[in-house]
Amino acid sequence: MIKRTPVNDRVSIELRADFLNIFNRTVFGLGTGGDQYGSVLNDKVGNVPARISSLSNYPREIQFGLRIKY
């Protein structure tokens, strides 16, 4: 998102916000393969059920920036 505001004829201010994973959705990394919806969780490896071993994406991240143009 960008908001540009003119101060006068020569100067303007730009406020910027960048969002990564804005809704903070979790995607689990499954140790035995599969997709993010856990269809592999019904499979068995030997007699051991498949387990979630990690996260496959990053947490919510927001970056703000301010620029003065003259």
mmCIF file of C-alpha atoms in Angstrom:
data_model
loop_
_atom_site.group_PDB
_atom_site.id
_atom_site.type_symbol
_atom_site.label_atom_id
_atom_site.label_comp_id
_atom_site.label_asym_id
_atom_site.label_seq_id
_atom_site.Cartn_x
_atom_site.Cartn_y
_atom_site.Cartn_z
ATOM 1 C CA MET A 1 0.000 0.000 0.000
ATOM 2 C CA ILE A 2 1.281 3.468 -0.860
ATOM 3 C CA LYS A 3 -0.055 6.856 0.219
ATOM 4 C CA ARG A 4 1.367 9.931 -1.559
ATOM 5 C CA THR A 5 0.732 13.378 -0.090
ATOM 6 C CA PRO A 6 1.883 16.592 -1.803
ATOM 7 C CA VAL A 7 3.203 19.218 0.639
ATOM 8 C CA ASN A 8 3.712 21.952 -1.943
ATOM 9 C CA ASP A 9 4.650 22.194 -5.641
ATOM 10 C CA ARG A 10 8.116 20.679 -5.182
ATOM 11 C CA VAL A 11 7.848 18.484 -2.076
ATOM 12 C CA SER A 12 5.781 15.353 -1.514
ATOM 13 C CA ILE A 13 5.728 12.640 1.139
ATOM 14 C CA GLU A 14 5.214 8.957 0.381
ATOM 15 C CA LEU A 15 4.239 6.479 3.110
ATOM 16 C CA ARG A 16 4.539 2.828 2.144
ATOM 17 C CA ALA A 17 3.567 -0.446 3.864
ATOM 18 C CA ASP A 18 4.564 -3.915 2.626
ATOM 19 C CA PHE A 19 2.858 -7.014 4.022
ATOM 20 C CA LEU A 20 4.075 -10.617 3.813
ATOM 21 C CA ASN A 21 1.711 -13.346 5.002
ATOM 22 C CA ILE A 22 -0.760 -10.665 6.125
ATOM 23 C CA PHE A 23 -3.334 -13.176 7.446
ATOM 24 C CA ASN A 24 -0.629 -15.173 9.289
ATOM 25 C CA ARG A 25 -1.682 -18.491 7.761
ATOM 26 C CA THR A 26 0.302 -21.516 8.882
ATOM 27 C CA VAL A 27 1.552 -24.048 6.349
ATOM 28 C CA PHE A 28 2.933 -27.141 8.050
ATOM 29 C CA GLY A 29 5.920 -28.974 6.672
ATOM 30 C CA LEU A 30 5.180 -32.669 6.732
ATOM 31 C CA GLY A 31 8.184 -34.894 7.311
ATOM 32 C CA THR A 32 7.036 -37.660 4.943
ATOM 33 C CA GLY A 33 5.868 -35.486 2.067
ATOM 34 C CA GLY A 34 2.319 -34.509 1.221
ATOM 35 C CA ASP A 35 0.495 -31.250 0.927
ATOM 36 C CA GLN A 36 -0.339 -28.408 3.284
ATOM 37 C CA TYR A 37 -3.823 -29.791 4.001
ATOM 38 C CA GLY A 38 -2.543 -32.904 5.733
ATOM 39 C CA SER A 39 -3.774 -35.590 3.350
ATOM 40 C CA VAL A 40 -0.593 -37.487 4.162
ATOM 41 C CA LEU A 41 -1.557 -37.661 7.848
ATOM 42 C CA ASN A 42 -3.782 -40.644 7.074
ATOM 43 C CA ASP A 43 -0.800 -42.587 5.668
ATOM 44 C CA LYS A 44 1.398 -44.749 7.836
ATOM 45 C CA VAL A 45 5.122 -45.344 7.507
ATOM 46 C CA GLY A 46 5.748 -48.722 9.047
ATOM 47 C CA ASN A 47 3.355 -48.566 11.993
ATOM 48 C CA VAL A 48 4.222 -44.961 12.822
ATOM 49 C CA PRO A 49 1.772 -42.239 11.741
ATOM 50 C CA ALA A 50 3.203 -39.377 9.698
ATOM 51 C CA ARG A 51 4.098 -36.342 11.814
ATOM 52 C CA ILE A 52 4.293 -32.630 11.247
ATOM 53 C CA SER A 53 7.959 -31.715 11.554
ATOM 54 C CA SER A 54 8.218 -27.998 10.747
ATOM 55 C CA LEU A 55 6.597 -24.903 9.261
ATOM 56 C CA SER A 56 6.896 -24.287 5.520
ATOM 57 C CA ASN A 57 6.239 -20.544 5.504
ATOM 58 C CA TYR A 58 7.222 -17.429 7.415
ATOM 59 C CA PRO A 59 5.235 -15.598 10.123
ATOM 60 C CA ARG A 60 3.497 -12.284 9.454
ATOM 61 C CA GLU A 61 5.916 -9.554 8.464
ATOM 62 C CA ILE A 62 5.126 -5.854 7.997
ATOM 63 C CA GLN A 63 7.557 -3.240 6.733
ATOM 64 C CA PHE A 64 6.934 0.518 6.743
ATOM 65 C CA GLY A 65 8.811 3.123 4.741
ATOM 66 C CA LEU A 66 8.721 6.911 4.494
ATOM 67 C CA ARG A 67 10.122 8.845 1.528
ATOM 68 C CA ILE A 68 10.362 12.615 1.132
ATOM 69 C CA LYS A 69 10.723 13.742 -2.487
ATOM 70 C CA TYR A 70 11.973 17.231 -3.252
#
